[in-house]
mmCIF file with all atom_site columns, C-alpha atoms in Angstrom:
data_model
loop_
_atom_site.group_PDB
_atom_site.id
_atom_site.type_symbol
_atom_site.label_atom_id
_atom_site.label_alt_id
_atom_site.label_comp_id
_atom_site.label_asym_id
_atom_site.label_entity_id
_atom_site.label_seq_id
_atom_site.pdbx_PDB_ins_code
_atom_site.Cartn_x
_atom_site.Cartn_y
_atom_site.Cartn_z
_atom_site.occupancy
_atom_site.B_iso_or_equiv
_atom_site.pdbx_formal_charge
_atom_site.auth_seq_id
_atom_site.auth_comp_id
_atom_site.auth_asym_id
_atom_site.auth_atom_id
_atom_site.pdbx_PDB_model_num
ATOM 1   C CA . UNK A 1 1   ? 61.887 42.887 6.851  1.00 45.00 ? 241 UNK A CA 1
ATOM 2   C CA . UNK A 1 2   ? 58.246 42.349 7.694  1.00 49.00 ? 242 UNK A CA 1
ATOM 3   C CA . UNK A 1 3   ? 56.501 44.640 10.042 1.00 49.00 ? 243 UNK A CA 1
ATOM 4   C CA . UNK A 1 4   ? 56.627 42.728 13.180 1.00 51.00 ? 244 UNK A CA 1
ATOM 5   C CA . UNK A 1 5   ? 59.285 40.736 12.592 1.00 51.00 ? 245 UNK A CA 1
ATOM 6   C CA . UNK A 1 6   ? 62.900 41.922 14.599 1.00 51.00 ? 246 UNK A CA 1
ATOM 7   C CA . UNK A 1 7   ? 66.602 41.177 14.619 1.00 51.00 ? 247 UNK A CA 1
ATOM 8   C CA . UNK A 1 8   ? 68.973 42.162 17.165 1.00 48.00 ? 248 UNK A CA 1
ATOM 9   C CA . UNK A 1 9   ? 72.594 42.814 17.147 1.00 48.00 ? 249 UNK A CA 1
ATOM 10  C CA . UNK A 1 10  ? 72.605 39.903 18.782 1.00 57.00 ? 250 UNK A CA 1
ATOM 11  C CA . UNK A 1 11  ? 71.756 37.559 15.765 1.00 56.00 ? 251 UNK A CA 1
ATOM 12  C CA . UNK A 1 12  ? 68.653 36.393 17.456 1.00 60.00 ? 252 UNK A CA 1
ATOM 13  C CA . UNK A 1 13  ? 66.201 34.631 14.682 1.00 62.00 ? 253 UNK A CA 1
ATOM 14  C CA . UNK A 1 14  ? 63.865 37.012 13.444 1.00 69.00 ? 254 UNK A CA 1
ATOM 15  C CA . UNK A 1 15  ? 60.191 36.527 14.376 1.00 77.00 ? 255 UNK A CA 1
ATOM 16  C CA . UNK A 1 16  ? 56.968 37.028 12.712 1.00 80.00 ? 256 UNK A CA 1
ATOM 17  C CA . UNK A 1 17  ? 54.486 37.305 15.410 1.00 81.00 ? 257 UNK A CA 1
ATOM 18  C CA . UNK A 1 18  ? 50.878 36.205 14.527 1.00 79.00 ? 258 UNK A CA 1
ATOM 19  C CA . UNK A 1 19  ? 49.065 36.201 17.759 1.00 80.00 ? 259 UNK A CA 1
ATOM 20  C CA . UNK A 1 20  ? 49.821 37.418 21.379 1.00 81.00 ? 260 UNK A CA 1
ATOM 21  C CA . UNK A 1 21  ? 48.082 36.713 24.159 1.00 82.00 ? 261 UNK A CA 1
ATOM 22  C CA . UNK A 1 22  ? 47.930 40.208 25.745 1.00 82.00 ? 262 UNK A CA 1
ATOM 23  C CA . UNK A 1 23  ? 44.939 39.237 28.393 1.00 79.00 ? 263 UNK A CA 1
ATOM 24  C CA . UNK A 1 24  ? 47.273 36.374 30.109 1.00 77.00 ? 264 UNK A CA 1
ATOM 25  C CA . UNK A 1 25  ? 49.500 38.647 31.672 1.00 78.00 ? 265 UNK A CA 1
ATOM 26  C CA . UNK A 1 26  ? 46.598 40.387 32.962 1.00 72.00 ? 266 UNK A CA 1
ATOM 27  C CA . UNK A 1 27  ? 45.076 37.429 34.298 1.00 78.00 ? 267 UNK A CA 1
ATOM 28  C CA . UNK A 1 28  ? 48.389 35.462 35.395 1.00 79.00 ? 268 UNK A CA 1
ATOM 29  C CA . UNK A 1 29  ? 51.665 35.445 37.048 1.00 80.00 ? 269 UNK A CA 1
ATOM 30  C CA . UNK A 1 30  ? 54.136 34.439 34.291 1.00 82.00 ? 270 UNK A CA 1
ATOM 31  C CA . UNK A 1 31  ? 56.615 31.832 36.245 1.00 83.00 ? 271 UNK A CA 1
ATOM 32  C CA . UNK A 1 32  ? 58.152 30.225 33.151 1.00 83.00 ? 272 UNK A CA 1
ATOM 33  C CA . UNK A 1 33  ? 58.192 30.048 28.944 1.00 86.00 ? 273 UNK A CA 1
ATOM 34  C CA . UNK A 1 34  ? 59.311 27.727 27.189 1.00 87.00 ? 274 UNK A CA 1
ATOM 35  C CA . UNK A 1 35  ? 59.292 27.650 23.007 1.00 89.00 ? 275 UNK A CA 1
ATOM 36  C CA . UNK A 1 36  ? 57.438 24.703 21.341 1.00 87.00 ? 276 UNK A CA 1
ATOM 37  C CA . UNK A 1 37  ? 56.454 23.343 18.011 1.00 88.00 ? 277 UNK A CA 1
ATOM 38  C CA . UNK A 1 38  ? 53.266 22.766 16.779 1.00 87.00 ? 278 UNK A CA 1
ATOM 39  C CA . UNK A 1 39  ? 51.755 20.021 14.331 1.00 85.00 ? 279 UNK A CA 1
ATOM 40  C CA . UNK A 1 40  ? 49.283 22.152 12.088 1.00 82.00 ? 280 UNK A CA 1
ATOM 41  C CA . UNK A 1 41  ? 47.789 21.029 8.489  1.00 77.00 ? 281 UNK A CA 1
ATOM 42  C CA . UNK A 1 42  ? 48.373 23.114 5.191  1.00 79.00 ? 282 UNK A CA 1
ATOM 43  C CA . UNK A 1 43  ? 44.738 25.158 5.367  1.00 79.00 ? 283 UNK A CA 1
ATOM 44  C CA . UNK A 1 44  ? 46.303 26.249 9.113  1.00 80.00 ? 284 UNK A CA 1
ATOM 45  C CA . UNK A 1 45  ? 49.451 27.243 8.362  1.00 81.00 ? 285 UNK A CA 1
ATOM 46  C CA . UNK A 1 46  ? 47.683 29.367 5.399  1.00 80.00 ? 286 UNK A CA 1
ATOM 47  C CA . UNK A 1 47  ? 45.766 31.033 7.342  1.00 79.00 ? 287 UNK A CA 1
ATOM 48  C CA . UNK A 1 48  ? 48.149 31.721 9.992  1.00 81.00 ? 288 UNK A CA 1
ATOM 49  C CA . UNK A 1 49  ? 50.041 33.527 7.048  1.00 83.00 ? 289 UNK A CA 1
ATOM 50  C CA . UNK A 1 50  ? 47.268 35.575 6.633  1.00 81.00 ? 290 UNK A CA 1
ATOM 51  C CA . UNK A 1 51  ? 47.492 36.622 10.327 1.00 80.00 ? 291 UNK A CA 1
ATOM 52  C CA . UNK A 1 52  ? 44.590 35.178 11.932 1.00 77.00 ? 292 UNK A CA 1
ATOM 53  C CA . UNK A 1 53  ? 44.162 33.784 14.802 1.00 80.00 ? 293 UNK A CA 1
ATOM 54  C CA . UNK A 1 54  ? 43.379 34.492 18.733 1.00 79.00 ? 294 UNK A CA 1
ATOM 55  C CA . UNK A 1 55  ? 44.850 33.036 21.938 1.00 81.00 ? 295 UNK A CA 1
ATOM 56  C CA . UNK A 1 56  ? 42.241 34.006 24.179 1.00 84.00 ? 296 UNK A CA 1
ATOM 57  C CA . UNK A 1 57  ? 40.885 30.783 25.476 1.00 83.00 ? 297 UNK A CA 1
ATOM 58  C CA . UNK A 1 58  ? 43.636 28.510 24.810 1.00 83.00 ? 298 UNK A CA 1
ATOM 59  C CA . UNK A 1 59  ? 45.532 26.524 27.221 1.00 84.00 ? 299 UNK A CA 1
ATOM 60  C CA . UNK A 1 60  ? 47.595 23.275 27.176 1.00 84.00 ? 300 UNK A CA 1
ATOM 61  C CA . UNK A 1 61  ? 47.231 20.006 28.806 1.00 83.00 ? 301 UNK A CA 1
ATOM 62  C CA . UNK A 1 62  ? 48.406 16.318 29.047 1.00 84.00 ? 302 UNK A CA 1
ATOM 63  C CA . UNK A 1 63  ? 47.017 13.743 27.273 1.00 85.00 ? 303 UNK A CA 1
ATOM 64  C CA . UNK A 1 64  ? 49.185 10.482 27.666 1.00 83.00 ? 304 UNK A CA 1
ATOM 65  C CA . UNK A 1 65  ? 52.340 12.165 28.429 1.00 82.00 ? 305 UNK A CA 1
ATOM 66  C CA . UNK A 1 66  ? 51.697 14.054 25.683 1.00 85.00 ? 306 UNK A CA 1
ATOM 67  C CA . UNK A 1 67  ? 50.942 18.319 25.423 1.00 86.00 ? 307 UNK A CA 1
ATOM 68  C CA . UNK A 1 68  ? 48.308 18.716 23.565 1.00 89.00 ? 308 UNK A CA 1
ATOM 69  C CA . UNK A 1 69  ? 46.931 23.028 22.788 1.00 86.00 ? 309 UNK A CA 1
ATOM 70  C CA . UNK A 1 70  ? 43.823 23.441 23.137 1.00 87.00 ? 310 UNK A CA 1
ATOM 71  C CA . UNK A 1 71  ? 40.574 25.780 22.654 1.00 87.00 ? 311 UNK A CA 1
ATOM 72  C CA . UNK A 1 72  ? 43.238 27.748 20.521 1.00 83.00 ? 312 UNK A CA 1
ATOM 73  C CA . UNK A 1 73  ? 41.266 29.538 17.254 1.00 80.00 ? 313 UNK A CA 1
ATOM 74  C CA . UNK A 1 74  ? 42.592 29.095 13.850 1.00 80.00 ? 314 UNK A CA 1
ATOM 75  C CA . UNK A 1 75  ? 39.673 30.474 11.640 1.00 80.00 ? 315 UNK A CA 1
ATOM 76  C CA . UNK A 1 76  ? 39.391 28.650 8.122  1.00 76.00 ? 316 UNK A CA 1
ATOM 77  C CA . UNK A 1 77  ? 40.685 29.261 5.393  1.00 73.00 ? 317 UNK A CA 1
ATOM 78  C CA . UNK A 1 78  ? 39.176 31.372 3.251  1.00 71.00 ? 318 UNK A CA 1
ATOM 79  C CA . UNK A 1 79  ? 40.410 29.333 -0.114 1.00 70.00 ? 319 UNK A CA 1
ATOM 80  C CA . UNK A 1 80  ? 39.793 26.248 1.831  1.00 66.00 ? 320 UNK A CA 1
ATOM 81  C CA . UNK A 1 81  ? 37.923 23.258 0.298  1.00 67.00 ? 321 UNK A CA 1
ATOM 82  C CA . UNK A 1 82  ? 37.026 19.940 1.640  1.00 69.00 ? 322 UNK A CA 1
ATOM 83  C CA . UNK A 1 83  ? 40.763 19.826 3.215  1.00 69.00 ? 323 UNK A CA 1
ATOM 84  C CA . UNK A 1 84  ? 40.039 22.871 5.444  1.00 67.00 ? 324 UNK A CA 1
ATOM 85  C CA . UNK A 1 85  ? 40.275 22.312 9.167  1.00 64.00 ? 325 UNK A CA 1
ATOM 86  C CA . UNK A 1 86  ? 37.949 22.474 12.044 1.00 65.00 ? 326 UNK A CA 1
ATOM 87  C CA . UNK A 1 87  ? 38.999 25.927 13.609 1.00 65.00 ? 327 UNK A CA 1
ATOM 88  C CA . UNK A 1 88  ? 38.984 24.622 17.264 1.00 73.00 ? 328 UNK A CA 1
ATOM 89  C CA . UNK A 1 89  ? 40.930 21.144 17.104 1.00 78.00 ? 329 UNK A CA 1
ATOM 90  C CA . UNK A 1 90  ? 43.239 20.110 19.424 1.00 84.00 ? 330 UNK A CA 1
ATOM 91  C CA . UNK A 1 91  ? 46.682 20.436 18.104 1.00 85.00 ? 331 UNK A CA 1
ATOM 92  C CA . UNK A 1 92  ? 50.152 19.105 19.564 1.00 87.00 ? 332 UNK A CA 1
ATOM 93  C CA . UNK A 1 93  ? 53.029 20.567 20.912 1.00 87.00 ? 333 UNK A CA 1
ATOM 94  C CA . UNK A 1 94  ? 56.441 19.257 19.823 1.00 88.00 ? 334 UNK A CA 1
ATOM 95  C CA . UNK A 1 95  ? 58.568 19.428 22.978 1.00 87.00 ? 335 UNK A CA 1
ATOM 96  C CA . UNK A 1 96  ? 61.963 17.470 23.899 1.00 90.00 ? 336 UNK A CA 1
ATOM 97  C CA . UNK A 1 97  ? 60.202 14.592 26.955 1.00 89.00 ? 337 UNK A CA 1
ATOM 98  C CA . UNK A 1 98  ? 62.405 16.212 29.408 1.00 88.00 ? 338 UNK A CA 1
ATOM 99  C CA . UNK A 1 99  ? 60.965 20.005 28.897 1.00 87.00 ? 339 UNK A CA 1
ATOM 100 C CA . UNK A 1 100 ? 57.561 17.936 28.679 1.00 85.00 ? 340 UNK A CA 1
ATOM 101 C CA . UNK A 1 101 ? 57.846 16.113 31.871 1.00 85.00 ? 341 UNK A CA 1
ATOM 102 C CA . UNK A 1 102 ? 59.292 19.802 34.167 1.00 85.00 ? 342 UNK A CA 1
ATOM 103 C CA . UNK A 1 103 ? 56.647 21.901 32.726 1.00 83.00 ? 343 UNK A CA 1
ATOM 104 C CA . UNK A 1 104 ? 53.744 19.091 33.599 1.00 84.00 ? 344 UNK A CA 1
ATOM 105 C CA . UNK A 1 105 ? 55.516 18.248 37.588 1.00 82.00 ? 345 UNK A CA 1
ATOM 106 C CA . UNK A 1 106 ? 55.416 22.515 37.710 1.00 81.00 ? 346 UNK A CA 1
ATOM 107 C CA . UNK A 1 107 ? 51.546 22.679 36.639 1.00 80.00 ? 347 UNK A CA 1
ATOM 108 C CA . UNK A 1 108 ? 50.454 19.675 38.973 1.00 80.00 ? 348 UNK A CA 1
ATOM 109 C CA . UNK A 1 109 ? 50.705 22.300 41.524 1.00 74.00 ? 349 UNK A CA 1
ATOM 110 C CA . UNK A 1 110 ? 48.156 23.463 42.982 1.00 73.00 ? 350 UNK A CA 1
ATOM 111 C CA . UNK A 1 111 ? 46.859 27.065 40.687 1.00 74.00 ? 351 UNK A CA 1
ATOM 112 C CA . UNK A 1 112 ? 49.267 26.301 37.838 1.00 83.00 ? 352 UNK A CA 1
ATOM 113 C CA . UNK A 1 113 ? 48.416 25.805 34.127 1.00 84.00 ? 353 UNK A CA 1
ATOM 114 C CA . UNK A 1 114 ? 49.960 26.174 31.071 1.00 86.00 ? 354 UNK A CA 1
ATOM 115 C CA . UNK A 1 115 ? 48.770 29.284 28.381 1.00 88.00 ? 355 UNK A CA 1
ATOM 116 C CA . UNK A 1 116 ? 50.005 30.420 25.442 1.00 89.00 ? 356 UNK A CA 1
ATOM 117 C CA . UNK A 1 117 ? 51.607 33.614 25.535 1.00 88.00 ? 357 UNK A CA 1
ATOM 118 C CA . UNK A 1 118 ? 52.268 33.981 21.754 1.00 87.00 ? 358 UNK A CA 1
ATOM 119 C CA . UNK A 1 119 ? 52.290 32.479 17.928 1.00 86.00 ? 359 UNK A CA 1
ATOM 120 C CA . UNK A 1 120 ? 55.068 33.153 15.777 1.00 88.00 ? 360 UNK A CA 1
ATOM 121 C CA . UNK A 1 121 ? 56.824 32.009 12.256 1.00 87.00 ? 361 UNK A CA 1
ATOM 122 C CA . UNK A 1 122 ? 60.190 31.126 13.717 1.00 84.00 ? 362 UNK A CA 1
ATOM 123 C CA . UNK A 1 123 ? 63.204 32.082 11.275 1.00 82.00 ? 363 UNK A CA 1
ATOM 124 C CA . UNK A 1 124 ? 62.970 29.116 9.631  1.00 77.00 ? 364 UNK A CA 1
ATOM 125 C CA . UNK A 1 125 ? 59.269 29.671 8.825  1.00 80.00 ? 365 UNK A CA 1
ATOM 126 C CA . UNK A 1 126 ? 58.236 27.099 11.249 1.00 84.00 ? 366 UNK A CA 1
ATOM 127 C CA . UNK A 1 127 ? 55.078 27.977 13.560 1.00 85.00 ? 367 UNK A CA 1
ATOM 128 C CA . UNK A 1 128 ? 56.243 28.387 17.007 1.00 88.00 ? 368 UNK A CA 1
ATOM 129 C CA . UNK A 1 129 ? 54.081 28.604 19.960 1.00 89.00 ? 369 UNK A CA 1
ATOM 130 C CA . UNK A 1 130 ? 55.174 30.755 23.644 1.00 89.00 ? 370 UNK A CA 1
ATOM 131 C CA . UNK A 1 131 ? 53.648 28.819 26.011 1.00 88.00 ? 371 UNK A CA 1
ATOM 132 C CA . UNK A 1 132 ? 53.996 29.984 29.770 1.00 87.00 ? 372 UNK A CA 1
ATOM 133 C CA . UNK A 1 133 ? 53.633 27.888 33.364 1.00 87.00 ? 373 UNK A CA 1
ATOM 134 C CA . UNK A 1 134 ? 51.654 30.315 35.263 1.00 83.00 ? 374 UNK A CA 1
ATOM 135 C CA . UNK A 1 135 ? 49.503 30.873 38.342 1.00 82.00 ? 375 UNK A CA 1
ATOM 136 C CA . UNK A 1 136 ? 45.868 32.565 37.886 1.00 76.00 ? 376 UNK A CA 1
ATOM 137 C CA . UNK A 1 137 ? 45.917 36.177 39.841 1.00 72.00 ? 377 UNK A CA 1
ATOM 138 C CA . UNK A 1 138 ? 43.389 36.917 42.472 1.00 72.00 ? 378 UNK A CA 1
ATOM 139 C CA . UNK A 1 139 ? 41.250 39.776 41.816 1.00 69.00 ? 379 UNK A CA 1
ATOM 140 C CA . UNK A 1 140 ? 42.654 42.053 44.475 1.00 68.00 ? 380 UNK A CA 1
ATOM 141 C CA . UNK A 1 141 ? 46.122 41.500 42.668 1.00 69.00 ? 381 UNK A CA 1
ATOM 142 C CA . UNK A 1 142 ? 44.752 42.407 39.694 1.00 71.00 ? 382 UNK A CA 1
ATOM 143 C CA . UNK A 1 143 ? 43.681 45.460 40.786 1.00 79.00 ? 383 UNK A CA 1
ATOM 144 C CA . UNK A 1 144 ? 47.124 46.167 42.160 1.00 78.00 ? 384 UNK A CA 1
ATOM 145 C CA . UNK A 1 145 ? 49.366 45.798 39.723 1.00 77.00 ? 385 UNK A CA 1
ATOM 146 C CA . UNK A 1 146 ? 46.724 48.246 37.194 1.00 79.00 ? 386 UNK A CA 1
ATOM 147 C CA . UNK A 1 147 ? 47.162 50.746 40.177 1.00 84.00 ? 387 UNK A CA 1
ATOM 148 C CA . UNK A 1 148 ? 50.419 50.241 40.344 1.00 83.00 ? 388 UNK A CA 1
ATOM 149 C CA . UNK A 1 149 ? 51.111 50.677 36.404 1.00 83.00 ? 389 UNK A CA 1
ATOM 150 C CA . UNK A 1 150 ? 48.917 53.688 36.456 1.00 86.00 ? 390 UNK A CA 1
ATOM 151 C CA . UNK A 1 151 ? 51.036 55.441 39.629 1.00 85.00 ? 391 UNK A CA 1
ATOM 152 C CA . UNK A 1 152 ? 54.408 54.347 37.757 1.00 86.00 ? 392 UNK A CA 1
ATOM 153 C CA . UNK A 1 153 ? 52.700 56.281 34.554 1.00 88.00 ? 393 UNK A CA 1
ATOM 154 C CA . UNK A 1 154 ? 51.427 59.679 36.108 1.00 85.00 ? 394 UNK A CA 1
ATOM 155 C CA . UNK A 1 155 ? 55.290 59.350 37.918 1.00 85.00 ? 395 UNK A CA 1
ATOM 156 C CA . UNK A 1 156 ? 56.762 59.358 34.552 1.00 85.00 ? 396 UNK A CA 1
ATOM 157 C CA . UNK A 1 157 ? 54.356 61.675 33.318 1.00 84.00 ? 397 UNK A CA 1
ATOM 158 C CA . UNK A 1 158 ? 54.909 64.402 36.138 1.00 83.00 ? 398 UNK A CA 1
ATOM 159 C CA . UNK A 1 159 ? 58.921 64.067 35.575 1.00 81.00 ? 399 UNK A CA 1
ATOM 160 C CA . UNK A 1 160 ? 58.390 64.619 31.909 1.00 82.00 ? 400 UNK A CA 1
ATOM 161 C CA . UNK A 1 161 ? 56.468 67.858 32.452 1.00 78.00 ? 401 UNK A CA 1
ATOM 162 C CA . UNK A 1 162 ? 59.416 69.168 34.999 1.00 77.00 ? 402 UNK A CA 1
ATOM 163 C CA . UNK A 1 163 ? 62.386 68.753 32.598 1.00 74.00 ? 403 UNK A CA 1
ATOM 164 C CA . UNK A 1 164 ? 60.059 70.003 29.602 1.00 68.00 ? 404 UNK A CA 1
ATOM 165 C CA . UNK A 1 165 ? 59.570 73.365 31.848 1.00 66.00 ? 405 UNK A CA 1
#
């Protein structure tokens, strides 16, 4: 099995994560996920293989009832000729219309928007995309929840040293 790819005893698909968007939990409150396809040409798909790509910037929004990712980048591929894509395109999500039209009434709301969370080759070897409904943090909660991960951390760290002793 490849190295980040898992399977639990509970025959969930194995994954083969290529991106994560570590920074979005940082900088937003998670409300929902929800799994969706993605429409991507051969050179992407390569180079996702290869294990590049970054979910930094990217986001998702409606264009004619449509989702549509965005600001996502997919660098080129290296063996790439004239067929090779343009690494920032706009790519869409493959959603059932019912999933499409919840997660768009959600992120009318005032604060919300939609982010990718992760990229991943699904079982099938389909690329998969996390994408999460979520609500931007304020600074000052920011700033709470590190000081709160850091008190839960010296906490664990102090009961660790008084069973070792």
């Amino acid at each position: 099995m490849a190295k980040n790819a898992k399977k639990s005893a509970k025959n969930e698909p194995a994954k083969k994560v290529v991106a994560t968007n570590r920074k979005a939990r940082h900088d937003y409150l998670i409300e929902d996920t929800v799994e969706a396809g993605l429409v991507l040409t051969g050179t992407e798909v390569k180079s996702l293989r290869m294990g590049r790509a970054s979910l930094v910037d990217g986001f998702a929004s409606d264009r004619g009832g449509e989702l549509w990712l965005e600001n996502v980048h997919i660098p080129e591929y290296l063996n790439g000729t004239w067929t090779n894509h343009s690494a920032r395109r706009r790519r869409k999500l493959l959603m059932h219309r019912h999933e499409i039209e919840k997660l768009l009434g959600k992120s009318r709301e005032s604060g919300h928007t939609l982010i990718p969370l992760s990229m991943y080759f699904s079982d099938g070897g389909r690329v998969k995309v996390e994408i999460a409904l979520a609500k931007g943090k304020r600074q000052y909660d920011k700033r709470q929840a590190l000081r709160e991960r850091q008190d839960q951390r010296e906490a664990e760290r102090s009961m660790s040293l008084r069973r070792a002793h």
